[in-house]
Amino acid sequence: MKAQKLNNEMVAGAYDRWAPVYDIVFGPIFHRGRQAAIEAAERIGGRILEVGIGTGIALKDYSPRNRIVGIDISESMLEKAKMRVRDMGLTHVEQLAVMDASNLDFPDNSFDVVMAQYVVSTVPRPEATLDEFTRVLKPGGEIILASRLSEENGIRRSIEHFVSPAARKLGWRTEFGWERYLAWAQRTPSIELVERRKMPPLGHFALIRFRKKAVATGAGNVTGMGRAADHSAS
């Protein structure tokens, strides 16, 4: 528990430092992936949880017919998001809160969509975070991820492994491959893969969609069963 708190503080600190320049540095780089994720969420609509809302750069792009809840571990990022909501009069934003993605303070089956853009590969406990996304998602809803995926082999994989310690200090995880998402999905009976497609820049990122089945049984079932009892450590 202490280690988790320290990891969370490290990630929060990294993003607090990025807050003043995040939109300028990363806004253009992640624009197409961000728009693709929002378009996928809009096809479902309803109550949408965006995890890692950051400065709220995407909030204006959601339809006002939806209700948006945004969380982030960085208080500095959220302050900028709150200013954006106030200045732009974004009345469809229901709540913005500081929260740990691996320990969500929401009841089961609370959202039609759980969205996370460039988040899962940065958090200290990715599988626990995905378990929480599943828990708070309504049956029939979707988890929509824009995520960086590392190479599964080759020289780029070796380079990513080498720079991993430095990247973690910036809040990034370079060695997070598709096989990790696949392993999580295979051990989570309530989840099915809907889509995986490469996104720019340079195909280093992907749009990933998982659907929560209407009925699920067996180990790992989180549909209406309270908090997931066993979160995998990362």
PDB file of C-alpha atoms in Angstrom:
ATOM      1  CA  MET A   1       0.000   0.000   0.000  1.00  0.00           C
ATOM      2  CA  LYS A   2       2.856   2.360   0.842  1.00  0.00           C
ATOM      3  CA  ALA A   3       4.602   1.522  -2.436  1.00  0.00           C
ATOM      4  CA  GLN A   4       1.389   2.206  -4.360  1.00  0.00           C
ATOM      5  CA  LYS A   5       1.043   5.600  -2.674  1.00  0.00           C
ATOM      6  CA  LEU A   6       4.636   6.488  -3.549  1.00  0.00           C
ATOM      7  CA  ASN A   7       4.098   5.417  -7.169  1.00  0.00           C
ATOM      8  CA  ASN A   8       0.911   7.485  -7.376  1.00  0.00           C
ATOM      9  CA  GLU A   9       2.720  10.486  -5.928  1.00  0.00           C
ATOM     10  CA  MET A  10       5.513  10.083  -8.482  1.00  0.00           C
ATOM     11  CA  VAL A  11       3.053  10.015 -11.398  1.00  0.00           C
ATOM     12  CA  ALA A  12       1.045  12.916  -9.968  1.00  0.00           C
ATOM     13  CA  GLY A  13       4.227  14.926  -9.509  1.00  0.00           C
ATOM     14  CA  ALA A  14       5.289  14.261 -13.095  1.00  0.00           C
ATOM     15  CA  TYR A  15       1.980  15.478 -14.475  1.00  0.00           C
ATOM     16  CA  ASP A  16       1.850  18.443 -12.116  1.00  0.00           C
ATOM     17  CA  ARG A  17       5.104  19.542 -13.736  1.00  0.00           C
ATOM     18  CA  TRP A  18       3.667  19.064 -17.227  1.00  0.00           C
ATOM     19  CA  ALA A  19       0.421  20.958 -16.475  1.00  0.00           C
ATOM     20  CA  PRO A  20       1.565  24.461 -17.573  1.00  0.00           C
ATOM     21  CA  VAL A  21       2.703  23.305 -21.027  1.00  0.00           C
ATOM     22  CA  TYR A  22       0.775  20.069 -21.585  1.00  0.00           C
ATOM     23  CA  ASP A  23      -1.681  21.434 -24.164  1.00  0.00           C
ATOM     24  CA  ILE A  24       1.087  23.055 -26.207  1.00  0.00           C
ATOM     25  CA  VAL A  25       3.438  20.059 -26.158  1.00  0.00           C
ATOM     26  CA  PHE A  26       1.037  17.121 -26.377  1.00  0.00           C
ATOM     27  CA  GLY A  27      -2.196  18.607 -27.731  1.00  0.00           C
ATOM     28  CA  PRO A  28      -1.196  18.434 -31.419  1.00  0.00           C
ATOM     29  CA  ILE A  29       0.621  15.080 -31.076  1.00  0.00           C
ATOM     30  CA  PHE A  30      -2.372  13.284 -29.593  1.00  0.00           C
ATOM     31  CA  HIS A  31      -5.101  15.153 -31.492  1.00  0.00           C
ATOM     32  CA  ARG A  32      -6.090  12.439 -33.990  1.00  0.00           C
ATOM     33  CA  GLY A  33      -6.079   9.668 -31.397  1.00  0.00           C
ATOM     34  CA  ARG A  34      -8.101  11.843 -29.036  1.00  0.00           C
ATOM     35  CA  GLN A  35     -10.692  12.596 -31.717  1.00  0.00           C
ATOM     36  CA  ALA A  36     -10.984   8.925 -32.712  1.00  0.00           C
ATOM     37  CA  ALA A  37     -11.589   7.954 -29.085  1.00  0.00           C
ATOM     38  CA  ILE A  38     -14.237  10.648 -28.639  1.00  0.00           C
ATOM     39  CA  GLU A  39     -15.996   9.611 -31.852  1.00  0.00           C
ATOM     40  CA  ALA A  40     -16.145   6.028 -30.559  1.00  0.00           C
ATOM     41  CA  ALA A  41     -17.545   7.233 -27.221  1.00  0.00           C
ATOM     42  CA  GLU A  42     -20.122   9.440 -28.958  1.00  0.00           C
ATOM     43  CA  ARG A  43     -21.509   6.444 -30.842  1.00  0.00           C
ATOM     44  CA  ILE A  44     -22.593   5.059 -27.448  1.00  0.00           C
ATOM     45  CA  GLY A  45     -23.211   8.272 -25.545  1.00  0.00           C
ATOM     46  CA  GLY A  46     -24.824   8.684 -22.151  1.00  0.00           C
ATOM     47  CA  ARG A  47     -22.775   9.068 -18.979  1.00  0.00           C
ATOM     48  CA  ILE A  48     -19.076   9.019 -19.844  1.00  0.00           C
ATOM     49  CA  LEU A  49     -16.158   8.722 -17.431  1.00  0.00           C
ATOM     50  CA  GLU A  50     -12.903  10.114 -18.788  1.00  0.00           C
ATOM     51  CA  VAL A  51      -9.977   8.864 -16.736  1.00  0.00           C
ATOM     52  CA  GLY A  52      -6.899  11.056 -16.920  1.00  0.00           C
ATOM     53  CA  ILE A  53      -8.900  14.091 -18.009  1.00  0.00           C
ATOM     54  CA  GLY A  54      -5.769  16.207 -17.593  1.00  0.00           C
ATOM     55  CA  THR A  55      -6.318  19.852 -18.520  1.00  0.00           C
ATOM     56  CA  GLY A  56      -9.712  19.022 -20.020  1.00  0.00           C
ATOM     57  CA  ILE A  57      -8.522  19.624 -23.557  1.00  0.00           C
ATOM     58  CA  ALA A  58     -11.142  17.178 -24.919  1.00  0.00           C
ATOM     59  CA  LEU A  59     -14.147  18.366 -22.910  1.00  0.00           C
ATOM     60  CA  LYS A  60     -15.442  20.802 -25.529  1.00  0.00           C
ATOM     61  CA  ASP A  61     -15.476  18.034 -28.156  1.00  0.00           C
ATOM     62  CA  TYR A  62     -18.140  15.939 -26.432  1.00  0.00           C
ATOM     63  CA  SER A  63     -21.750  16.424 -27.435  1.00  0.00           C
ATOM     64  CA  PRO A  64     -23.745  18.434 -24.863  1.00  0.00           C
ATOM     65  CA  ARG A  65     -26.320  15.632 -24.823  1.00  0.00           C
ATOM     66  CA  ASN A  66     -23.838  13.484 -22.857  1.00  0.00           C
ATOM     67  CA  ARG A  67     -22.820  13.807 -19.211  1.00  0.00           C
ATOM     68  CA  ILE A  68     -19.082  13.853 -18.626  1.00  0.00           C
ATOM     69  CA  VAL A  69     -17.284  12.931 -15.413  1.00  0.00           C
ATOM     70  CA  GLY A  70     -13.541  13.518 -15.424  1.00  0.00           C
ATOM     71  CA  ILE A  71     -10.887  12.353 -12.981  1.00  0.00           C
ATOM     72  CA  ASP A  72      -7.132  12.796 -12.775  1.00  0.00           C
ATOM     73  CA  ILE A  73      -4.410  12.090 -10.251  1.00  0.00           C
ATOM     74  CA  SER A  74      -2.853  15.520 -10.848  1.00  0.00           C
ATOM     75  CA  GLU A  75      -4.499  18.382  -8.991  1.00  0.00           C
ATOM     76  CA  SER A  76      -2.628  20.930 -11.123  1.00  0.00           C
ATOM     77  CA  MET A  77      -4.032  19.400 -14.299  1.00  0.00           C
ATOM     78  CA  LEU A  78      -7.548  19.412 -12.863  1.00  0.00           C
ATOM     79  CA  GLU A  79      -7.329  23.066 -11.895  1.00  0.00           C
ATOM     80  CA  LYS A  80      -6.776  23.905 -15.557  1.00  0.00           C
ATOM     81  CA  ALA A  81      -9.684  21.637 -16.535  1.00  0.00           C
ATOM     82  CA  LYS A  82     -11.983  23.390 -14.057  1.00  0.00           C
ATOM     83  CA  MET A  83     -10.979  26.771 -15.463  1.00  0.00           C
ATOM     84  CA  ARG A  84     -11.755  25.491 -18.957  1.00  0.00           C
ATOM     85  CA  VAL A  85     -15.208  24.284 -17.877  1.00  0.00           C
ATOM     86  CA  ARG A  86     -15.966  27.621 -16.233  1.00  0.00           C
ATOM     87  CA  ASP A  87     -14.593  29.825 -19.009  1.00  0.00           C
ATOM     88  CA  MET A  88     -16.287  27.877 -21.818  1.00  0.00           C
ATOM     89  CA  GLY A  89     -19.578  27.252 -20.003  1.00  0.00           C
ATOM     90  CA  LEU A  90     -19.398  23.481 -20.464  1.00  0.00           C
ATOM     91  CA  THR A  91     -22.643  22.556 -18.714  1.00  0.00           C
ATOM     92  CA  HIS A  92     -22.450  18.898 -19.817  1.00  0.00           C
ATOM     93  CA  VAL A  93     -19.505  18.340 -17.434  1.00  0.00           C
ATOM     94  CA  GLU A  94     -21.028  16.747 -14.346  1.00  0.00           C
ATOM     95  CA  GLN A  95     -17.960  16.364 -12.111  1.00  0.00           C
ATOM     96  CA  LEU A  96     -14.171  16.772 -12.044  1.00  0.00           C
ATOM     97  CA  ALA A  97     -12.271  15.114  -9.212  1.00  0.00           C
ATOM     98  CA  VAL A  98      -8.823  14.021  -8.057  1.00  0.00           C
ATOM     99  CA  MET A  99      -8.900  10.225  -7.969  1.00  0.00           C
ATOM    100  CA  ASP A 100      -6.704   7.139  -8.290  1.00  0.00           C
ATOM    101  CA  ALA A 101      -7.680   5.256 -11.456  1.00  0.00           C
ATOM    102  CA  SER A 102      -7.042   1.907  -9.745  1.00  0.00           C
ATOM    103  CA  ASN A 103      -9.424   2.730  -6.878  1.00  0.00           C
ATOM    104  CA  LEU A 104     -12.413   4.553  -8.332  1.00  0.00           C
ATOM    105  CA  ASP A 105     -14.881   6.134  -5.937  1.00  0.00           C
ATOM    106  CA  PHE A 106     -17.981   5.254  -7.987  1.00  0.00           C
ATOM    107  CA  PRO A 107     -20.622   2.535  -7.589  1.00  0.00           C
ATOM    108  CA  ASP A 108     -20.736  -0.506  -9.868  1.00  0.00           C
ATOM    109  CA  ASN A 109     -22.336  -0.040 -13.293  1.00  0.00           C
ATOM    110  CA  SER A 110     -22.211   3.766 -13.161  1.00  0.00           C
ATOM    111  CA  PHE A 111     -21.147   4.663 -16.711  1.00  0.00           C
ATOM    112  CA  ASP A 112     -22.086   3.903 -20.311  1.00  0.00           C
ATOM    113  CA  VAL A 113     -18.508   4.550 -21.434  1.00  0.00           C
ATOM    114  CA  VAL A 114     -15.161   4.580 -19.648  1.00  0.00           C
ATOM    115  CA  MET A 115     -12.603   6.512 -21.670  1.00  0.00           C
ATOM    116  CA  ALA A 116      -8.870   6.668 -20.981  1.00  0.00           C
ATOM    117  CA  GLN A 117      -6.560   8.495 -23.362  1.00  0.00           C
ATOM    118  CA  TYR A 118      -2.839   7.735 -22.974  1.00  0.00           C
ATOM    119  CA  VAL A 119      -3.384   6.630 -19.362  1.00  0.00           C
ATOM    120  CA  VAL A 120      -3.245   2.858 -18.879  1.00  0.00           C
ATOM    121  CA  SER A 121       0.398   2.531 -19.884  1.00  0.00           C
ATOM    122  CA  THR A 122       1.388   5.238 -17.374  1.00  0.00           C
ATOM    123  CA  VAL A 123      -0.364   4.121 -14.175  1.00  0.00           C
ATOM    124  CA  PRO A 124       1.466   2.056 -11.518  1.00  0.00           C
ATOM    125  CA  ARG A 125      -1.144  -0.783 -11.593  1.00  0.00           C
ATOM    126  CA  PRO A 126      -2.543  -1.178 -15.134  1.00  0.00           C
ATOM    127  CA  GLU A 127      -4.502  -4.398 -14.593  1.00  0.00           C
ATOM    128  CA  ALA A 128      -6.087  -3.113 -11.389  1.00  0.00           C
ATOM    129  CA  THR A 129      -7.038   0.022 -13.289  1.00  0.00           C
ATOM    130  CA  LEU A 130      -8.661  -1.982 -16.085  1.00  0.00           C
ATOM    131  CA  ASP A 131     -10.527  -4.039 -13.465  1.00  0.00           C
ATOM    132  CA  GLU A 132     -11.918  -0.821 -12.006  1.00  0.00           C
ATOM    133  CA  PHE A 133     -12.966   0.402 -15.446  1.00  0.00           C
ATOM    134  CA  THR A 134     -14.887  -2.843 -15.870  1.00  0.00           C
ATOM    135  CA  ARG A 135     -16.499  -2.598 -12.449  1.00  0.00           C
ATOM    136  CA  VAL A 136     -17.932   0.901 -12.944  1.00  0.00           C
ATOM    137  CA  LEU A 137     -19.006   0.225 -16.558  1.00  0.00           C
ATOM    138  CA  LYS A 138     -22.607  -0.756 -17.279  1.00  0.00           C
ATOM    139  CA  PRO A 139     -23.221  -4.064 -19.077  1.00  0.00           C
ATOM    140  CA  GLY A 140     -23.257  -3.380 -22.805  1.00  0.00           C
ATOM    141  CA  GLY A 141     -21.003  -0.344 -22.347  1.00  0.00           C
ATOM    142  CA  GLU A 142     -17.488   0.104 -23.675  1.00  0.00           C
ATOM    143  CA  ILE A 143     -14.007   0.807 -22.373  1.00  0.00           C
ATOM    144  CA  ILE A 144     -12.349   3.022 -24.982  1.00  0.00           C
ATOM    145  CA  LEU A 145      -8.597   3.455 -24.795  1.00  0.00           C
ATOM    146  CA  ALA A 146      -6.122   5.504 -26.760  1.00  0.00           C
ATOM    147  CA  SER A 147      -2.869   3.889 -25.749  1.00  0.00           C
ATOM    148  CA  ARG A 148       0.770   3.708 -26.616  1.00  0.00           C
ATOM    149  CA  LEU A 149       1.840   0.141 -27.425  1.00  0.00           C
ATOM    150  CA  SER A 150       5.460  -0.946 -27.332  1.00  0.00           C
ATOM    151  CA  GLU A 151       6.943  -3.146 -30.007  1.00  0.00           C
ATOM    152  CA  GLU A 152       6.717  -6.858 -29.249  1.00  0.00           C
ATOM    153  CA  ASN A 153      10.201  -7.559 -30.605  1.00  0.00           C
ATOM    154  CA  GLY A 154      13.038  -6.070 -32.632  1.00  0.00           C
ATOM    155  CA  ILE A 155      15.439  -3.222 -32.075  1.00  0.00           C
ATOM    156  CA  ARG A 156      12.761  -0.716 -31.033  1.00  0.00           C
ATOM    157  CA  ARG A 157      11.704  -3.049 -28.218  1.00  0.00           C
ATOM    158  CA  SER A 158      15.333  -3.141 -27.002  1.00  0.00           C
ATOM    159  CA  ILE A 159      15.580   0.648 -27.111  1.00  0.00           C
ATOM    160  CA  GLU A 160      12.290   1.032 -25.213  1.00  0.00           C
ATOM    161  CA  HIS A 161      13.528  -1.322 -22.513  1.00  0.00           C
ATOM    162  CA  PHE A 162      16.761   0.649 -22.202  1.00  0.00           C
ATOM    163  CA  VAL A 163      15.062   4.051 -21.779  1.00  0.00           C
ATOM    164  CA  SER A 164      12.292   2.738 -19.527  1.00  0.00           C
ATOM    165  CA  PRO A 165      13.755   3.965 -16.173  1.00  0.00           C
ATOM    166  CA  ALA A 166      14.108   7.540 -17.450  1.00  0.00           C
ATOM    167  CA  ALA A 167      10.666   7.512 -19.064  1.00  0.00           C
ATOM    168  CA  ARG A 168       9.007   6.402 -15.825  1.00  0.00           C
ATOM    169  CA  LYS A 169      10.285   9.569 -14.145  1.00  0.00           C
ATOM    170  CA  LEU A 170       8.332  11.544 -16.745  1.00  0.00           C
ATOM    171  CA  GLY A 171       5.173   9.534 -16.034  1.00  0.00           C
ATOM    172  CA  TRP A 172       5.486   7.256 -19.093  1.00  0.00           C
ATOM    173  CA  ARG A 173       5.808   3.485 -19.420  1.00  0.00           C
ATOM    174  CA  THR A 174       7.630   2.466 -22.616  1.00  0.00           C
ATOM    175  CA  GLU A 175       7.527  -1.330 -22.301  1.00  0.00           C
ATOM    176  CA  PHE A 176       3.741  -1.803 -22.334  1.00  0.00           C
ATOM    177  CA  GLY A 177       2.784  -4.147 -25.170  1.00  0.00           C
ATOM    178  CA  TRP A 178      -0.459  -5.474 -26.617  1.00  0.00           C
ATOM    179  CA  GLU A 179       0.132  -8.871 -25.031  1.00  0.00           C
ATOM    180  CA  ARG A 180      -0.537  -7.311 -21.623  1.00  0.00           C
ATOM    181  CA  TYR A 181      -3.972  -6.044 -22.656  1.00  0.00           C
ATOM    182  CA  LEU A 182      -4.705  -9.404 -24.240  1.00  0.00           C
ATOM    183  CA  ALA A 183      -3.741 -11.331 -21.098  1.00  0.00           C
ATOM    184  CA  TRP A 184      -6.013  -9.102 -19.006  1.00  0.00           C
ATOM    185  CA  ALA A 185      -8.951  -9.567 -21.390  1.00  0.00           C
ATOM    186  CA  GLN A 186      -8.491 -13.335 -21.472  1.00  0.00           C
ATOM    187  CA  ARG A 187      -8.734 -13.597 -17.683  1.00  0.00           C
ATOM    188  CA  THR A 188     -11.758 -11.254 -17.489  1.00  0.00           C
ATOM    189  CA  PRO A 189     -14.831 -13.194 -18.680  1.00  0.00           C
ATOM    190  CA  SER A 190     -17.085 -10.140 -18.634  1.00  0.00           C
ATOM    191  CA  ILE A 191     -14.959  -8.400 -21.284  1.00  0.00           C
ATOM    192  CA  GLU A 192     -14.727  -8.877 -25.059  1.00  0.00           C
ATOM    193  CA  LEU A 193     -12.454  -7.117 -27.539  1.00  0.00           C
ATOM    194  CA  VAL A 194     -14.334  -4.999 -30.078  1.00  0.00           C
ATOM    195  CA  GLU A 195     -11.580  -3.174 -31.937  1.00  0.00           C
ATOM    196  CA  ARG A 196      -7.855  -2.538 -32.080  1.00  0.00           C
ATOM    197  CA  ARG A 197      -6.416  -0.220 -34.729  1.00  0.00           C
ATOM    198  CA  LYS A 198      -3.213   1.721 -35.121  1.00  0.00           C
ATOM    199  CA  MET A 199      -3.255   5.478 -34.662  1.00  0.00           C
ATOM    200  CA  PRO A 200      -0.744   8.247 -35.424  1.00  0.00           C
ATOM    201  CA  PRO A 201       1.872   9.375 -34.830  1.00  0.00           C
ATOM    202  CA  LEU A 202       3.773   6.694 -36.757  1.00  0.00           C
ATOM    203  CA  GLY A 203       1.461   3.892 -35.635  1.00  0.00           C
ATOM    204  CA  HIS A 204       3.043   3.843 -32.170  1.00  0.00           C
ATOM    205  CA  PHE A 205      -0.416   4.248 -30.623  1.00  0.00           C
ATOM    206  CA  ALA A 206      -3.659   2.340 -30.874  1.00  0.00           C
ATOM    207  CA  LEU A 207      -7.373   2.798 -30.377  1.00  0.00           C
ATOM    208  CA  ILE A 208      -8.629  -0.151 -28.309  1.00  0.00           C
ATOM    209  CA  ARG A 209     -12.266  -0.890 -27.500  1.00  0.00           C
ATOM    210  CA  PHE A 210     -13.549  -3.492 -25.028  1.00  0.00           C
ATOM    211  CA  ARG A 211     -17.227  -4.213 -24.406  1.00  0.00           C
ATOM    212  CA  LYS A 212     -18.673  -5.401 -21.108  1.00  0.00           C
ATOM    213  CA  LYS A 213     -20.931  -8.359 -21.768  1.00  0.00           C
ATOM    214  CA  ALA A 214     -24.521  -8.171 -20.606  1.00  0.00           C
ATOM    215  CA  VAL A 215     -24.147 -11.413 -18.637  1.00  0.00           C
ATOM    216  CA  ALA A 216     -20.927 -12.874 -17.219  1.00  0.00           C
ATOM    217  CA  THR A 217     -20.191 -15.732 -14.859  1.00  0.00           C
ATOM    218  CA  GLY A 218     -17.155 -17.292 -13.239  1.00  0.00           C
ATOM    219  CA  ALA A 219     -13.953 -15.903 -11.763  1.00  0.00           C
ATOM    220  CA  GLY A 220     -13.304 -12.287 -12.568  1.00  0.00           C
ATOM    221  CA  ASN A 221     -17.015 -11.457 -13.036  1.00  0.00           C
ATOM    222  CA  VAL A 222     -17.567  -7.913 -11.870  1.00  0.00           C
ATOM    223  CA  THR A 223     -21.064  -7.316 -13.249  1.00  0.00           C
ATOM    224  CA  GLY A 224     -23.164  -6.244 -10.275  1.00  0.00           C
ATOM    225  CA  MET A 225     -20.895  -8.118  -7.877  1.00  0.00           C
ATOM    226  CA  GLY A 226     -19.260  -5.235  -6.014  1.00  0.00           C
ATOM    227  CA  ARG A 227     -15.613  -4.289  -6.219  1.00  0.00           C
ATOM    228  CA  ALA A 228     -13.345  -6.688  -8.075  1.00  0.00           C
ATOM    229  CA  ALA A 229     -11.940  -8.873  -5.354  1.00  0.00           C
ATOM    230  CA  ASP A 230      -8.580  -9.599  -6.921  1.00  0.00           C
ATOM    231  CA  HIS A 231      -6.686  -6.835  -8.693  1.00  0.00           C
ATOM    232  CA  SER A 232      -3.537  -7.997 -10.431  1.00  0.00           C
ATOM    233  CA  ALA A 233      -0.377  -6.225  -9.293  1.00  0.00           C
ATOM    234  CA  SER A 234       1.816  -4.697 -11.954  1.00  0.00           C
TER     235      SER A 234
END
